[in-house]
């Protein structure tokens, strides 16, 4: 029994090493580029710790119920997106025998700032009793006119939420949702808006929902220019903003299909060495490490 426990503890290290090796191969072949401020080594070490505590809805460890391939693909997706599970930018969710990596709203903000040109942003909840006014300009963009609150209204019934933001090119806009839209959005999730966080911190969960809507278009309409920028090497000059077919295949597989990691051992090794640093259907079962606290 102790041996099985030891193997379970060593399993994420074994899979992490295999994922890091595969990521290194992709990068050396020029098939994958990561942001210069992102360390896949650090992200995988942090994910190792999180995986040891990740459980399904029945309290069983993800390492015991999830396939090794799904764990490897969840880690790979985290790396390809350039996110950190330790920072709550993404979350490991157990769905049956599959481990999934789902971006959190903080991860969507990070992606929008990294790829979508997001420069400044601020989200607020609108409470019953607030003096709130906005307008829609001739260009179709929303603009906040004023939002006046007092202590009496803060913490009351939430009637909506909004996010004002500015892009790198100077464009200013605003995303706003009323409480009915927000609750309809919550109904699409596993908790259906009925979690403790939704009930006790409605204002923060509402802001989180509006952030997800705001960042969605910025992320999906973005390109890889930040990854292809000139760093002083001739390589970047010879390869303009073009995403290779191989890299696109990696991105597609990381977000859709499973990638077979044939080098993952069937049994966890008794002694694992540190990896060399690289050069730069049923209802979903949510894991217990999912972000249920207030989304700050």
Coordinates of N, CA and C in Angstrom, one line a residue, residues 3-150:
X3 N 3.8 1.4 -1.2 CA 4.4 1.4 -2.5 C 3.5 2.1 -3.5
X4 N 2.2 1.8 -3.4 CA 1.2 2.4 -4.4 C 1.1 3.9 -4.1
X5 N 1.2 4.3 -2.8 CA 1.1 5.7 -2.5 C 2.3 6.4 -3.0
X6 N 3.5 5.8 -2.9 CA 4.7 6.4 -3.4 C 4.6 6.5 -4.9
X7 N 4.1 5.5 -5.6 CA 4.0 5.6 -7.1 C 3.0 6.7 -7.5
X8 N 2.0 6.9 -6.7 CA 1.0 7.9 -7.0 C 1.7 9.3 -6.9
X9 N 2.5 9.4 -5.9 CA 3.1 10.7 -5.6 C 4.2 11.0 -6.7
X10 N 4.8 10.0 -7.2 CA 5.9 10.1 -8.2 C 5.3 10.3 -9.6
X11 N 4.1 9.9 -9.8 CA 3.5 9.9 -11.2 C 3.5 11.2 -11.8
X12 N 3.0 12.3 -11.1 CA 3.0 13.6 -11.8 C 4.4 14.1 -12.2
X13 N 5.4 13.7 -11.4 CA 6.8 14.1 -11.8 C 7.2 13.4 -13.0
X14 N 6.9 12.1 -13.2 CA 7.2 11.3 -14.4 C 6.5 11.9 -15.6
X15 N 5.2 12.2 -15.5 CA 4.5 12.8 -16.6 C 5.0 14.2 -16.9
X16 N 5.3 15.0 -15.9 CA 5.8 16.4 -16.1 C 7.1 16.3 -16.9
X17 N 8.0 15.4 -16.5 CA 9.3 15.3 -17.2 C 9.0 15.0 -18.7
X18 N 8.1 14.1 -19.0 CA 7.8 13.7 -20.4 C 7.2 14.9 -21.1
X19 N 6.3 15.6 -20.5 CA 5.7 16.8 -21.1 C 6.8 17.9 -21.4
X20 N 7.7 18.1 -20.4 CA 8.7 19.1 -20.6 C 9.7 18.7 -21.8
X21 N 9.9 17.4 -21.8 CA 10.8 16.9 -22.9 C 10.1 17.1 -24.3
X22 N 8.8 16.9 -24.4 CA 8.1 17.1 -25.6 C 8.0 18.6 -26.0
X23 N 7.8 19.4 -25.0 CA 7.8 20.9 -25.2 C 9.1 21.3 -25.7
X24 N 10.2 20.8 -25.1 CA 11.5 21.2 -25.5 C 11.8 20.8 -27.0
X25 N 11.3 19.6 -27.3 CA 11.5 19.2 -28.7 C 10.7 20.1 -29.7
X26 N 9.5 20.5 -29.3 CA 8.7 21.4 -30.2 C 9.4 22.7 -30.4
X27 N 10.0 23.2 -29.3 CA 10.6 24.5 -29.3 C 11.9 24.5 -30.1
X28 N 12.7 23.4 -29.9 CA 14.0 23.3 -30.7 C 13.7 23.1 -32.2
X29 N 12.6 22.5 -32.5 CA 12.2 22.4 -33.9 C 11.5 23.6 -34.5
X30 N 11.3 24.6 -33.7 CA 10.7 25.8 -34.2 C 9.2 25.7 -34.3
X31 N 8.6 24.7 -33.7 CA 7.2 24.4 -33.9 C 6.3 25.0 -32.8
X32 N 7.0 25.5 -31.8 CA 6.2 26.1 -30.7 C 7.0 27.3 -30.1
X33 N 6.4 28.4 -29.9 CA 7.0 29.6 -29.3 C 6.2 29.9 -28.0
X34 N 6.9 30.2 -27.0 CA 6.3 30.6 -25.7 C 6.7 32.1 -25.4
X35 N 5.9 32.8 -24.6 CA 6.2 34.1 -24.3 C 7.5 34.2 -23.5
X36 N 8.3 35.2 -23.8 CA 9.6 35.3 -23.1 C 9.6 35.4 -21.6
X37 N 8.4 35.9 -21.1 CA 8.3 36.0 -19.6 C 7.6 34.8 -19.0
X38 N 7.5 33.7 -19.7 CA 6.9 32.5 -19.2 C 7.9 31.3 -19.1
X39 N 7.9 30.7 -17.9 CA 8.8 29.6 -17.7 C 8.0 28.3 -17.6
X40 N 8.1 27.4 -18.6 CA 7.4 26.1 -18.6 C 7.9 25.2 -17.5
X41 N 9.2 25.4 -17.1 CA 9.7 24.6 -16.0 C 9.0 24.9 -14.7
X42 N 8.9 26.2 -14.4 CA 8.3 26.6 -13.2 C 6.8 26.3 -13.2
X43 N 6.2 26.4 -14.3 CA 4.7 26.1 -14.4 C 4.5 24.6 -14.1
X44 N 5.4 23.8 -14.7 CA 5.2 22.3 -14.5 C 5.5 21.9 -13.0
X45 N 6.5 22.5 -12.4 CA 6.8 22.2 -11.0 C 5.6 22.6 -10.1
X46 N 5.0 23.8 -10.4 CA 3.8 24.2 -9.6 C 2.7 23.3 -9.9
X47 N 2.5 22.8 -11.1 CA 1.4 21.9 -11.5 C 1.6 20.6 -10.8
X48 N 2.8 20.2 -10.6 CA 3.1 18.9 -9.9 C 2.5 19.0 -8.5
X49 N 2.7 20.1 -7.8 CA 2.1 20.2 -6.4 C 0.6 20.2 -6.4
X50 N 0.0 20.9 -7.4 CA -1.4 21.0 -7.5 C -2.0 19.6 -7.8
X51 N -1.4 18.9 -8.7 CA -1.9 17.6 -9.1 C -2.0 16.6 -7.9
X52 N -1.1 16.7 -7.0 CA -1.0 15.8 -5.8 C -2.3 16.0 -4.9
X53 N -3.0 17.1 -5.1 CA -4.1 17.4 -4.2 C -5.4 17.4 -5.0
X54 N -5.4 17.3 -6.3 CA -6.6 17.4 -7.2 C -7.4 16.2 -7.0
X55 N -8.7 16.4 -6.8 CA -9.6 15.2 -6.6 C -10.9 15.4 -7.4
X56 N -11.6 14.3 -7.6 CA -12.9 14.5 -8.3 C -14.0 14.7 -7.3
X57 N -15.2 14.7 -7.8 CA -16.3 15.1 -6.9 C -16.6 14.1 -5.8
X58 N -16.0 12.8 -6.0 CA -16.2 11.8 -5.0 C -15.0 11.8 -4.0
X59 N -14.1 12.7 -4.2 CA -13.0 12.7 -3.2 C -11.8 11.9 -3.6
X60 N -11.8 11.3 -4.8 CA -10.7 10.4 -5.3 C -9.7 11.2 -6.0
X61 N -8.4 10.9 -5.8 CA -7.3 11.7 -6.4 C -7.4 11.5 -7.9
X62 N -7.1 12.6 -8.6 CA -7.1 12.6 -10.0 C -6.0 11.7 -10.6
X63 N -4.9 11.6 -9.8 CA -3.8 10.7 -10.3 C -4.2 9.2 -10.2
X64 N -5.3 8.9 -9.5 CA -5.7 7.5 -9.4 C -6.8 7.2 -10.4
X65 N -7.6 8.2 -10.8 CA -8.7 7.9 -11.7 C -8.6 8.4 -13.1
X66 N -7.6 9.3 -13.3 CA -7.4 9.9 -14.7 C -6.4 9.2 -15.5
X67 N -6.6 9.1 -16.8 CA -5.6 8.4 -17.6 C -4.3 9.3 -17.7
X68 N -3.2 8.6 -17.9 CA -1.9 9.3 -18.0 C -1.9 10.3 -19.2
X69 N -2.5 9.8 -20.3 CA -2.5 10.7 -21.5 C -3.3 12.0 -21.3
X70 N -4.4 11.9 -20.5 CA -5.2 13.1 -20.3 C -4.5 14.0 -19.3
X71 N -3.7 13.5 -18.4 CA -2.9 14.3 -17.5 C -1.9 15.0 -18.3
X72 N -1.2 14.3 -19.2 CA -0.1 14.9 -20.0 C -0.7 15.9 -20.9
X73 N -1.9 15.7 -21.5 CA -2.5 16.7 -22.4 C -3.0 17.9 -21.6
X74 N -3.4 17.7 -20.4 CA -3.8 18.9 -19.6 C -2.6 19.8 -19.3
X75 N -1.5 19.1 -19.0 CA -0.2 19.9 -18.7 C 0.2 20.6 -20.0
X76 N 0.2 19.9 -21.1 CA 0.6 20.5 -22.4 C -0.3 21.7 -22.7
X77 N -1.6 21.6 -22.5 CA -2.4 22.7 -22.8 C -2.1 23.9 -22.0
X78 N -1.8 23.7 -20.7 CA -1.4 24.7 -19.8 C -0.2 25.4 -20.4
X79 N 0.8 24.7 -20.8 CA 2.1 25.2 -21.4 C 1.8 26.0 -22.7
X80 N 1.1 25.4 -23.6 CA 0.8 26.0 -24.9 C 0.1 27.4 -24.7
X81 N -0.8 27.4 -23.7 CA -1.5 28.7 -23.4 C -0.7 29.6 -22.6
X82 N 0.4 29.1 -22.0 CA 1.3 30.0 -21.3 C 0.7 30.4 -19.9
X83 N 0.0 29.5 -19.3 CA -0.7 29.8 -18.0 C -0.1 29.1 -16.9
X84 N -0.5 29.5 -15.7 CA 0.0 28.8 -14.4 C -1.2 28.4 -13.6
X85 N -1.3 27.1 -13.2 CA -2.3 26.6 -12.4 C -2.2 27.1 -11.0
X86 N -0.9 27.3 -10.5 CA -0.7 27.8 -9.2 C -1.2 29.2 -9.0
X87 N -1.2 30.0 -10.0 CA -1.7 31.4 -10.0 C -3.2 31.5 -10.2
X88 N -3.8 30.3 -10.3 CA -5.3 30.2 -10.6 C -5.6 30.8 -12.0
X89 N -4.6 30.8 -12.9 CA -4.9 31.3 -14.3 C -5.6 30.2 -15.1
X90 N -5.5 28.9 -14.6 CA -6.2 27.8 -15.1 C -6.5 26.8 -14.0
X91 N -7.3 25.8 -14.3 CA -7.7 24.9 -13.2 C -7.7 23.5 -13.8
X92 N -7.3 22.5 -13.0 CA -7.4 21.1 -13.4 C -8.8 20.6 -12.9
X93 N -9.6 20.1 -13.8 CA -10.9 19.6 -13.5 C -11.0 18.1 -14.0
X94 N -11.5 17.3 -13.1 CA -11.6 15.9 -13.4 C -13.0 15.6 -13.9
X95 N -13.1 15.1 -15.1 CA -14.3 14.7 -15.8 C -14.3 13.2 -16.2
X96 N -14.8 12.4 -15.3 CA -14.8 11.0 -15.6 C -13.3 10.5 -15.4
X97 N -12.7 9.9 -16.4 CA -11.3 9.5 -16.4 C -10.4 10.5 -17.0
X98 N -10.9 11.6 -17.4 CA -10.1 12.6 -18.1 C -9.8 13.8 -17.2
X99 N -8.6 14.3 -17.2 CA -8.2 15.5 -16.5 C -8.2 16.6 -17.6
X100 N -8.9 17.7 -17.3 CA -9.0 18.8 -18.2 C -8.3 20.0 -17.6
X101 N -7.8 20.9 -18.5 CA -7.2 22.1 -18.1 C -8.1 23.2 -18.6
X102 N -8.8 23.9 -17.7 CA -9.8 24.9 -18.1 C -9.2 26.3 -17.6
X103 N -9.1 27.3 -18.6 CA -8.7 28.6 -18.2 C -9.6 29.3 -17.2
X104 N -9.1 30.0 -16.2 CA -9.9 30.8 -15.3 C -10.0 32.2 -15.9
X105 N -10.9 33.0 -15.3 CA -11.0 34.4 -15.8 C -9.7 35.2 -15.7
X106 N -8.9 34.9 -14.7 CA -7.6 35.5 -14.6 C -6.7 35.1 -15.7
X107 N -6.8 33.9 -16.1 CA -6.0 33.4 -17.3 C -6.5 34.1 -18.5
X108 N -7.8 34.3 -18.7 CA -8.3 35.0 -19.9 C -7.8 36.4 -19.9
X109 N -7.7 37.1 -18.8 CA -7.2 38.4 -18.7 C -5.7 38.4 -19.1
X110 N -4.9 37.4 -18.6 CA -3.5 37.3 -19.0 C -3.4 37.1 -20.5
X111 N -4.2 36.3 -21.1 CA -4.1 36.0 -22.5 C -4.5 37.3 -23.3
X112 N -5.5 38.0 -22.9 CA -6.0 39.2 -23.6 C -4.9 40.3 -23.5
X113 N -4.2 40.4 -22.4 CA -3.1 41.3 -22.3 C -1.9 40.9 -23.1
X114 N -1.6 39.6 -23.2 CA -0.5 39.1 -23.9 C -0.7 39.1 -25.4
X115 N -1.9 38.8 -25.8 CA -2.1 38.6 -27.3 C -3.1 39.6 -27.9
X116 N -4.1 40.0 -27.0 CA -5.2 40.8 -27.5 C -5.1 42.3 -27.5
X117 N -3.9 42.8 -27.0 CA -3.7 44.2 -26.9 C -4.4 44.9 -25.8
X118 N -4.8 44.2 -24.8 CA -5.5 44.8 -23.6 C -4.4 45.5 -22.8
X119 N -4.7 46.8 -22.5 CA -3.7 47.6 -21.7 C -4.2 47.9 -20.3
X120 N -5.4 48.5 -20.2 CA -6.0 48.8 -18.9 C -7.4 48.2 -18.8
X121 N -7.8 47.8 -17.6 CA -9.1 47.2 -17.4 C -9.5 47.4 -16.0
X122 N -10.8 47.6 -15.7 CA -11.4 47.7 -14.4 C -12.8 47.2 -14.4
X123 N -13.1 46.3 -13.5 CA -14.4 45.7 -13.4 C -15.1 46.2 -12.1
X124 N -16.4 46.4 -12.2 CA -17.2 46.9 -11.0 C -18.6 46.2 -11.1
X125 N -19.2 46.0 -9.9 CA -20.5 45.5 -9.8 C -21.5 46.7 -9.7
X126 N -22.7 46.6 -10.2 CA -23.7 47.7 -10.0 C -24.7 47.2 -9.0
X127 N -24.9 47.9 -8.0 CA -25.8 47.5 -6.9 C -27.1 48.3 -7.0
X128 N -28.2 47.7 -6.5 CA -29.5 48.4 -6.5 C -29.3 49.7 -5.6
X129 N -29.7 50.8 -6.2 CA -29.5 52.1 -5.5 C -28.3 52.9 -6.0
X130 N -27.5 52.3 -6.8 CA -26.4 53.1 -7.5 C -26.9 54.0 -8.5
X131 N -26.2 55.2 -8.7 CA -26.5 56.1 -9.7 C -25.6 55.8 -10.9
X132 N -26.1 55.0 -11.9 CA -25.3 54.5 -12.9 C -25.8 55.0 -14.3
X133 N -24.9 55.4 -15.1 CA -25.3 55.9 -16.5 C -24.2 55.6 -17.5
X134 N -24.6 55.1 -18.6 CA -23.6 54.9 -19.7 C -24.3 55.2 -21.0
X135 N -23.6 55.3 -22.1 CA -24.1 55.6 -23.4 C -23.4 54.8 -24.5
X136 N -24.1 54.7 -25.6 CA -23.5 54.0 -26.8 C -23.2 55.0 -27.8
X137 N -22.0 55.2 -28.2 CA -21.6 56.2 -29.2 C -22.0 55.8 -30.6
X138 N -21.7 56.7 -31.6 CA -22.1 56.4 -33.0 C -21.2 55.3 -33.5
X139 N -20.1 55.0 -32.9 CA -19.2 53.9 -33.4 C -19.6 52.6 -32.7
X140 N -20.7 52.6 -31.9 CA -21.2 51.4 -31.3 C -20.5 51.0 -30.0
X141 N -19.5 51.8 -29.6 CA -18.8 51.5 -28.4 C -19.5 52.2 -27.2
X142 N -19.5 51.4 -26.1 CA -20.1 51.9 -24.9 C -19.2 52.8 -24.1
X143 N -19.7 53.8 -23.4 CA -18.9 54.7 -22.6 C -19.6 55.0 -21.3
X144 N -18.8 54.9 -20.2 CA -19.3 55.1 -18.9 C -19.4 56.6 -18.7
X145 N -20.6 57.1 -18.3 CA -20.9 58.5 -18.0 C -20.6 58.8 -16.6
X146 N -21.2 58.0 -15.7 CA -20.9 58.1 -14.3 C -21.4 56.9 -13.5
X147 N -20.8 56.6 -12.4 CA -21.2 55.5 -11.6 C -21.0 56.0 -10.1
X148 N -22.0 56.3 -9.4 CA -21.9 56.9 -8.1 C -22.5 55.8 -7.1
X149 N -21.7 55.5 -6.1 CA -22.0 54.6 -5.1 C -21.9 55.2 -3.7
X150 N -22.6 54.6 -2.7 CA -22.3 55.0 -1.3 C -22.3 53.7 -0.5

